Amino acid sequence: MDQEKLKNLVEEYSLEHIAIIMDGNGRWAQKRGEGRSQGHKMGIEQVIDLVKNANKLNIKALSLYAFSTENWKRPDDEVFTLFDLLSSFLNRRLKELMEENVIVQVMGDVSKLPFLTRQAISTAIKQTSSNDGLVLNIGINYGSRDELKKALLDILTDYDQGKISKEDIDTETLSKYLYTKNLKDPDLLIRTGGEERLSNFMLHQMAYTEFYFTDCLWPDFNYDELEKAILEYLSRDRRFGGLNEE
Ligand code: IPE
Ligand code: IPE
Ligand code: MG
C-alpha cells in the first residue's frame, strides 16, 4: 500500500502506540550457523529502522521488550553481551534518535544493570528529554509482575504518607503508578519469532490491545513486516466490550 495512504489509515484508526516483543534473534543467528550474539547484534540495529518507519507513519509511541526479568536465567556471557549491545546502540545511535525527534524512556529496574549500560541509558534519556516526537519506551530488566509489585508498594507508601486515601483509588490509579503512566495503552502488540505468549510483558496495559503474532524472526522485521502487522490491525473490530456502531 502507498505509504501516505497507510499513514492516513493509521491516524483514522487511531493506531498510536505499538508494543513489540522482539523475539527470535537466537534462531536467526543459528539458522546462519552463527552465535546467538550475532542475532542480538542484528536485532538491536533493526530498532533504528523501526523508529524511522514508525515516524514515517506518524506512530506516537513504541514499547520494545529488550530484556525481561526472566532473561537473567540465560548464561552470563549472553546476558552481558546483550547489555553491551544495548549501551553501544544507545551511544552510537543517539544522534539519529535526536534527528528523529525521539524521546527515550526506559521501563524496568535499571539499578541491576552494569554501570556503562546505566550510563548510556541516562545519557539517552537526558539528551532526548526535550524532544517532542515519538516515545521510544524500552523494557530493560522489565517484567509486568515486577512492575505491578512495585506499583503496589508505591501506592502503600503514598497511602502511609497521606498522599492518597482509599477513596482516591479507582481503576485509573494503578495505571498512574506504572512505568507507562505517560502513555496511552498499546493499540497493537506485535510478537515476532512465532511464539504466541506474553512472556510477562505489559499485562495490565494490554487488556484491550490487539495481538499480532508472526513467524518472522526479529532481525528480519522490516518495513514490509510492519505494514503487514498494521494492515491486520486495521481489519480488526475493536469493541472494548461494547457493540458495533452499525
Ligand atoms: C529475543 O531473542 C531477544 C531477547 C530475549 C533478549 P531470543 O534471544 O529470545 O531469540 P530466540 O527466541 O532464542 O530465537
Ligand atoms: C521475551 O522473549 C523477552 C524479550 C523479547 C526481551 P523470550 O525469548 O525471553 O521469551 P520466552 O522464554 O520464549 O517466553
Ligand atoms: Mg526467545
Tab-separated table of C-alpha atoms and ligand atoms in Angstrom:
chain	number	residue	atom	x	y	z
A	1	MET	CA	0.000	0.000	0.000
A	2	ASP	CA	1.076	3.546	-0.683
A	3	GLN	CA	2.857	4.904	2.413
A	4	GLU	CA	0.871	8.130	2.545
A	5	LYS	CA	-2.373	6.158	2.388
A	6	LEU	CA	-1.213	3.837	5.190
A	7	LYS	CA	-0.260	6.840	7.301
A	8	ASN	CA	-3.745	8.295	6.874
A	9	LEU	CA	-5.309	4.987	7.900
A	10	VAL	CA	-3.045	4.800	10.957
A	11	GLU	CA	-4.446	8.168	12.020
A	12	GLU	CA	-8.031	7.342	11.122
A	13	TYR	CA	-7.924	4.124	13.194
A	14	SER	CA	-6.001	5.901	15.987
A	15	LEU	CA	-3.100	3.493	15.978
A	16	GLU	CA	-0.822	5.457	18.284
A	17	HIS	CA	1.089	3.005	20.430
A	18	ILE	CA	2.693	-0.236	19.221
A	19	ALA	CA	4.257	-2.687	21.683
A	20	ILE	CA	6.741	-5.221	20.322
A	21	ILE	CA	8.182	-8.435	21.762
A	22	MET	CA	11.350	-8.593	19.671
A	23	ASP	CA	11.850	-12.363	19.692
A	24	GLY	CA	13.829	-14.776	17.510
A	25	ASN	CA	17.340	-13.276	17.485
A	26	GLY	CA	18.961	-16.512	18.622
A	27	ARG	CA	17.207	-18.642	15.999
A	28	TRP	CA	18.006	-16.088	13.313
A	29	ALA	CA	21.720	-16.499	14.086
A	30	GLN	CA	21.570	-20.286	14.500
A	31	LYS	CA	19.956	-20.608	11.058
A	32	ARG	CA	23.055	-18.926	9.647
A	33	GLY	CA	25.487	-21.052	11.661
A	34	GLU	CA	26.439	-18.067	13.792
A	35	GLY	CA	26.478	-17.499	17.550
A	36	ARG	CA	23.382	-16.114	19.302
A	37	SER	CA	25.125	-12.805	19.956
A	38	GLN	CA	25.255	-12.115	16.207
A	39	GLY	CA	21.469	-12.362	16.213
A	40	HIS	CA	21.227	-9.905	19.099
A	41	LYS	CA	23.566	-7.528	17.284
A	42	MET	CA	21.437	-7.549	14.135
A	43	GLY	CA	18.296	-7.353	16.253
A	44	ILE	CA	19.245	-4.207	18.102
A	45	GLU	CA	20.346	-2.493	14.879
A	46	GLN	CA	16.892	-3.205	13.458
A	47	VAL	CA	15.446	-0.806	16.030
A	48	ILE	CA	16.722	2.303	14.260
A	49	ASP	CA	14.913	1.392	11.031
A	50	LEU	CA	11.814	0.598	13.048
A	51	VAL	CA	11.905	4.070	14.620
A	52	LYS	CA	12.301	5.708	11.204
A	53	ASN	CA	9.461	3.654	9.723
A	54	ALA	CA	7.203	4.366	12.693
A	55	ASN	CA	7.886	8.077	12.300
A	56	LYS	CA	7.022	7.926	8.601
A	57	LEU	CA	3.637	6.506	9.608
A	58	ASN	CA	3.157	9.001	12.428
A	59	ILE	CA	3.074	6.358	15.177
A	60	LYS	CA	3.321	8.161	18.528
A	61	ALA	CA	4.896	5.516	20.774
A	62	LEU	CA	6.815	2.238	20.602
A	63	SER	CA	7.265	-0.029	23.613
A	64	LEU	CA	10.009	-2.539	22.935
A	65	TYR	CA	10.815	-5.587	25.054
A	66	ALA	CA	14.604	-5.808	25.086
A	67	PHE	CA	15.348	-7.789	28.280
A	68	SER	CA	12.889	-9.459	30.635
A	69	THR	CA	13.221	-10.113	34.365
A	70	GLU	CA	13.369	-13.802	33.369
A	71	ASN	CA	16.198	-13.353	30.847
A	72	TRP	CA	18.720	-13.447	33.739
A	73	LYS	CA	18.292	-17.246	33.532
A	74	ARG	CA	20.444	-17.217	30.376
A	75	PRO	CA	24.208	-17.812	30.500
A	76	ASP	CA	26.163	-14.821	31.862
A	77	ASP	CA	28.017	-14.204	28.631
A	78	GLU	CA	24.763	-13.848	26.682
A	79	VAL	CA	23.273	-11.560	29.343
A	80	PHE	CA	26.283	-9.257	29.434
A	81	THR	CA	26.635	-9.244	25.637
A	82	LEU	CA	23.035	-8.063	25.494
A	83	PHE	CA	23.721	-5.198	27.895
A	84	ASP	CA	26.885	-4.231	25.974
A	85	LEU	CA	24.950	-4.181	22.708
A	86	LEU	CA	22.243	-2.038	24.281
A	87	SER	CA	24.692	0.541	25.630
A	88	SER	CA	26.624	0.655	22.393
A	89	PHE	CA	23.384	1.055	20.409
A	90	LEU	CA	22.230	3.960	22.568
A	91	ASN	CA	25.635	5.685	22.376
A	92	ARG	CA	26.166	5.221	18.629
A	93	ARG	CA	22.610	5.950	17.538
A	94	LEU	CA	21.847	8.868	19.824
A	95	LYS	CA	22.471	11.396	17.050
A	96	GLU	CA	19.980	9.637	14.761
A	97	LEU	CA	17.457	9.340	17.588
A	98	MET	CA	17.814	13.106	18.084
A	99	GLU	CA	17.299	13.687	14.356
A	100	GLU	CA	14.145	11.588	14.562
A	101	ASN	CA	12.934	13.784	17.472
A	102	VAL	CA	12.587	10.665	19.658
A	103	ILE	CA	12.059	10.747	23.432
A	104	VAL	CA	13.838	7.762	25.007
A	105	GLN	CA	12.363	6.289	28.157
A	106	VAL	CA	13.083	3.017	29.908
A	107	MET	CA	10.851	0.717	31.911
A	108	GLY	CA	12.289	-1.852	34.303
A	109	ASP	CA	14.658	-1.992	37.257
A	110	VAL	CA	17.808	-0.459	35.800
A	111	SER	CA	19.608	-0.470	39.154
A	112	LYS	CA	20.610	-4.085	38.486
A	113	LEU	CA	22.330	-3.263	35.165
A	114	PRO	CA	26.076	-2.789	34.603
A	115	PHE	CA	27.385	0.758	35.165
A	116	LEU	CA	28.105	1.507	31.486
A	117	THR	CA	24.615	0.427	30.476
A	118	ARG	CA	23.048	2.623	33.160
A	119	GLN	CA	25.230	5.491	31.970
A	120	ALA	CA	24.199	5.060	28.309
A	121	ILE	CA	20.548	4.888	29.363
A	122	SER	CA	20.656	8.031	31.482
A	123	THR	CA	22.531	9.979	28.768
A	124	ALA	CA	19.960	8.958	26.159
A	125	ILE	CA	17.068	9.854	28.458
A	126	LYS	CA	18.573	13.238	29.382
A	127	GLN	CA	19.577	14.219	25.853
A	128	THR	CA	16.238	13.335	24.308
A	129	SER	CA	14.068	14.713	27.126
A	130	SER	CA	13.294	17.993	25.366
A	131	ASN	CA	12.308	16.330	22.101
A	132	ASP	CA	8.594	16.116	21.428
A	133	GLY	CA	8.207	13.315	18.874
A	134	LEU	CA	7.851	9.557	19.107
A	135	VAL	CA	8.283	7.996	22.554
A	136	LEU	CA	10.705	5.069	22.419
A	137	ASN	CA	9.903	3.154	25.587
A	138	ILE	CA	12.397	0.317	26.091
A	139	GLY	CA	11.771	-2.527	28.538
A	140	ILE	CA	15.103	-3.486	30.098
A	141	ASN	CA	15.050	-5.820	33.094
A	142	TYR	CA	11.299	-5.350	32.754
A	143	GLY	CA	8.650	-7.770	33.938
A	144	SER	CA	4.996	-6.934	34.287
A	145	ARG	CA	4.602	-8.748	37.605
A	146	ASP	CA	7.591	-6.897	38.998
A	147	GLU	CA	6.114	-3.601	37.754
A	148	LEU	CA	2.780	-4.371	39.450
A	149	LYS	CA	4.512	-5.285	42.713
A	150	LYS	CA	6.436	-2.010	42.606
A	151	ALA	CA	3.231	-0.070	41.885
A	152	LEU	CA	1.525	-1.687	44.865
A	153	LEU	CA	4.412	-0.807	47.175
A	154	ASP	CA	4.452	2.797	45.871
A	155	ILE	CA	0.702	3.117	46.466
A	156	LEU	CA	1.153	1.819	50.038
A	157	THR	CA	3.971	4.310	50.648
A	158	ASP	CA	1.843	7.205	49.349
A	159	TYR	CA	-1.044	5.976	51.496
A	160	ASP	CA	1.160	5.810	54.612
A	161	GLN	CA	2.380	9.348	53.914
A	162	GLY	CA	-1.176	10.603	53.485
A	163	LYS	CA	-0.690	11.441	49.806
A	164	ILE	CA	-3.635	9.301	48.738
A	165	SER	CA	-6.703	7.986	50.501
A	166	LYS	CA	-8.677	4.801	49.829
A	167	GLU	CA	-11.362	6.894	48.104
A	168	ASP	CA	-8.767	8.167	45.595
A	169	ILE	CA	-8.076	4.670	44.374
A	170	ASP	CA	-10.039	3.938	41.216
A	171	THR	CA	-9.262	1.825	38.163
A	172	GLU	CA	-7.107	4.616	36.730
A	173	THR	CA	-4.892	4.843	39.801
A	174	LEU	CA	-2.901	1.711	39.104
A	175	SER	CA	-2.055	2.920	35.573
A	176	LYS	CA	-0.595	6.080	37.085
A	177	TYR	CA	1.840	4.028	39.179
A	178	LEU	CA	3.213	2.066	36.216
A	179	TYR	CA	6.279	2.926	34.107
A	180	THR	CA	3.873	3.727	31.260
A	181	LYS	CA	1.918	6.407	33.167
A	182	ASN	CA	2.538	8.970	30.384
A	183	LEU	CA	1.447	6.619	27.588
A	184	LYS	CA	-1.857	5.524	26.146
A	185	ASP	CA	-2.286	1.718	26.431
A	186	PRO	CA	-0.812	-0.108	23.423
A	187	ASP	CA	-3.216	-0.381	20.492
A	188	LEU	CA	-1.258	-3.183	18.855
A	189	LEU	CA	1.120	-5.842	20.153
A	190	ILE	CA	3.469	-7.477	17.678
A	191	ARG	CA	5.408	-10.583	18.688
A	192	THR	CA	7.960	-11.904	16.221
A	193	GLY	CA	9.622	-15.323	16.392
A	194	GLY	CA	6.497	-17.493	16.266
A	195	GLU	CA	5.710	-17.890	19.978
A	196	GLU	CA	2.203	-16.892	20.967
A	197	ARG	CA	2.534	-15.705	24.545
A	198	LEU	CA	3.165	-12.504	26.502
A	199	SER	CA	6.230	-13.628	28.479
A	200	ASN	CA	5.396	-11.163	31.284
A	201	PHE	CA	5.099	-8.087	29.034
A	202	MET	CA	2.707	-5.220	29.902
A	203	LEU	CA	-0.057	-7.467	31.280
A	204	HIS	CA	-2.120	-4.626	32.756
A	205	GLN	CA	-1.646	-2.231	29.837
A	206	MET	CA	-2.690	-4.794	27.237
A	207	ALA	CA	-6.191	-5.576	28.498
A	208	TYR	CA	-7.674	-4.342	25.186
A	209	THR	CA	-4.660	-4.442	22.883
A	210	GLU	CA	-4.920	-6.206	19.510
A	211	PHE	CA	-2.387	-9.078	19.260
A	212	TYR	CA	-0.432	-9.915	16.111
A	213	PHE	CA	1.906	-12.921	16.038
A	214	THR	CA	4.299	-13.615	13.187
A	215	ASP	CA	6.915	-16.281	12.438
A	216	CYS	CA	9.229	-13.565	11.101
A	217	LEU	CA	12.393	-13.527	13.257
A	218	TRP	CA	13.144	-10.117	14.795
A	219	PRO	CA	16.282	-9.235	12.747
A	220	ASP	CA	14.169	-9.691	9.568
A	221	PHE	CA	11.390	-7.371	10.748
A	222	ASN	CA	11.498	-4.639	8.087
A	223	TYR	CA	9.033	-2.058	6.767
A	224	ASP	CA	7.034	-4.684	4.828
A	225	GLU	CA	6.570	-6.749	8.001
A	226	LEU	CA	5.452	-3.661	9.914
A	227	GLU	CA	2.997	-2.860	7.150
A	228	LYS	CA	1.577	-6.417	7.317
A	229	ALA	CA	1.037	-6.096	11.076
A	230	ILE	CA	-0.645	-2.713	10.680
A	231	LEU	CA	-2.928	-3.939	7.885
A	232	GLU	CA	-4.017	-6.804	10.127
A	233	TYR	CA	-4.710	-4.304	12.932
A	234	LEU	CA	-6.807	-2.182	10.569
A	235	SER	CA	-9.013	-5.193	9.811
A	236	ARG	CA	-9.856	-5.766	13.491
A	237	ASP	CA	-13.087	-4.635	15.067
A	238	ARG	CA	-12.253	-3.054	18.428
A	239	ARG	CA	-15.355	-3.113	20.572
A	240	PHE	CA	-13.941	-2.652	24.087
A	241	GLY	CA	-16.823	-4.695	25.427
A	242	GLY	CA	-19.438	-2.610	23.648
A	243	LEU	CA	-21.358	-3.219	20.421
A	244	ASN	CA	-20.680	-2.286	16.826
A	245	GLU	CA	-21.922	1.124	15.805
A	246	GLU	CA	-23.824	-0.013	12.753
B	1	IPE	C1	14.897	-12.118	21.693
B	1	IPE	O1	15.528	-13.141	21.016
B	1	IPE	C2	15.865	-11.239	22.464
B	1	IPE	C3	15.822	-11.452	23.918
B	1	IPE	C4	15.017	-12.218	24.564
B	1	IPE	C5	16.809	-10.728	24.691
B	1	IPE	P1	15.892	-14.535	21.701
B	1	IPE	O2	17.261	-14.456	22.250
B	1	IPE	O3	14.863	-14.937	22.663
B	1	IPE	O4	15.875	-15.474	20.429
B	1	IPE	P2	15.302	-16.950	20.344
B	1	IPE	O5	13.879	-16.898	20.810
B	1	IPE	O6	16.155	-17.793	21.214
B	1	IPE	O7	15.416	-17.292	18.889
B	2	IPE	C1	10.658	-12.436	25.564
B	2	IPE	O1	11.377	-13.361	24.825
B	2	IPE	C2	11.554	-11.370	26.101
B	2	IPE	C3	12.135	-10.469	25.112
B	2	IPE	C4	11.901	-10.466	23.829
B	2	IPE	C5	13.024	-9.479	25.665
B	2	IPE	P1	11.913	-14.728	25.450
B	2	IPE	O2	12.584	-15.457	24.356
B	2	IPE	O3	12.694	-14.444	26.678
B	2	IPE	O4	10.543	-15.420	25.876
B	2	IPE	P2	10.191	-16.946	26.153
B	2	IPE	O5	11.223	-17.506	27.077
B	2	IPE	O6	10.195	-17.622	24.813
B	2	IPE	O7	8.814	-16.902	26.736
B	3	MG	MG	13.154	-16.021	22.538
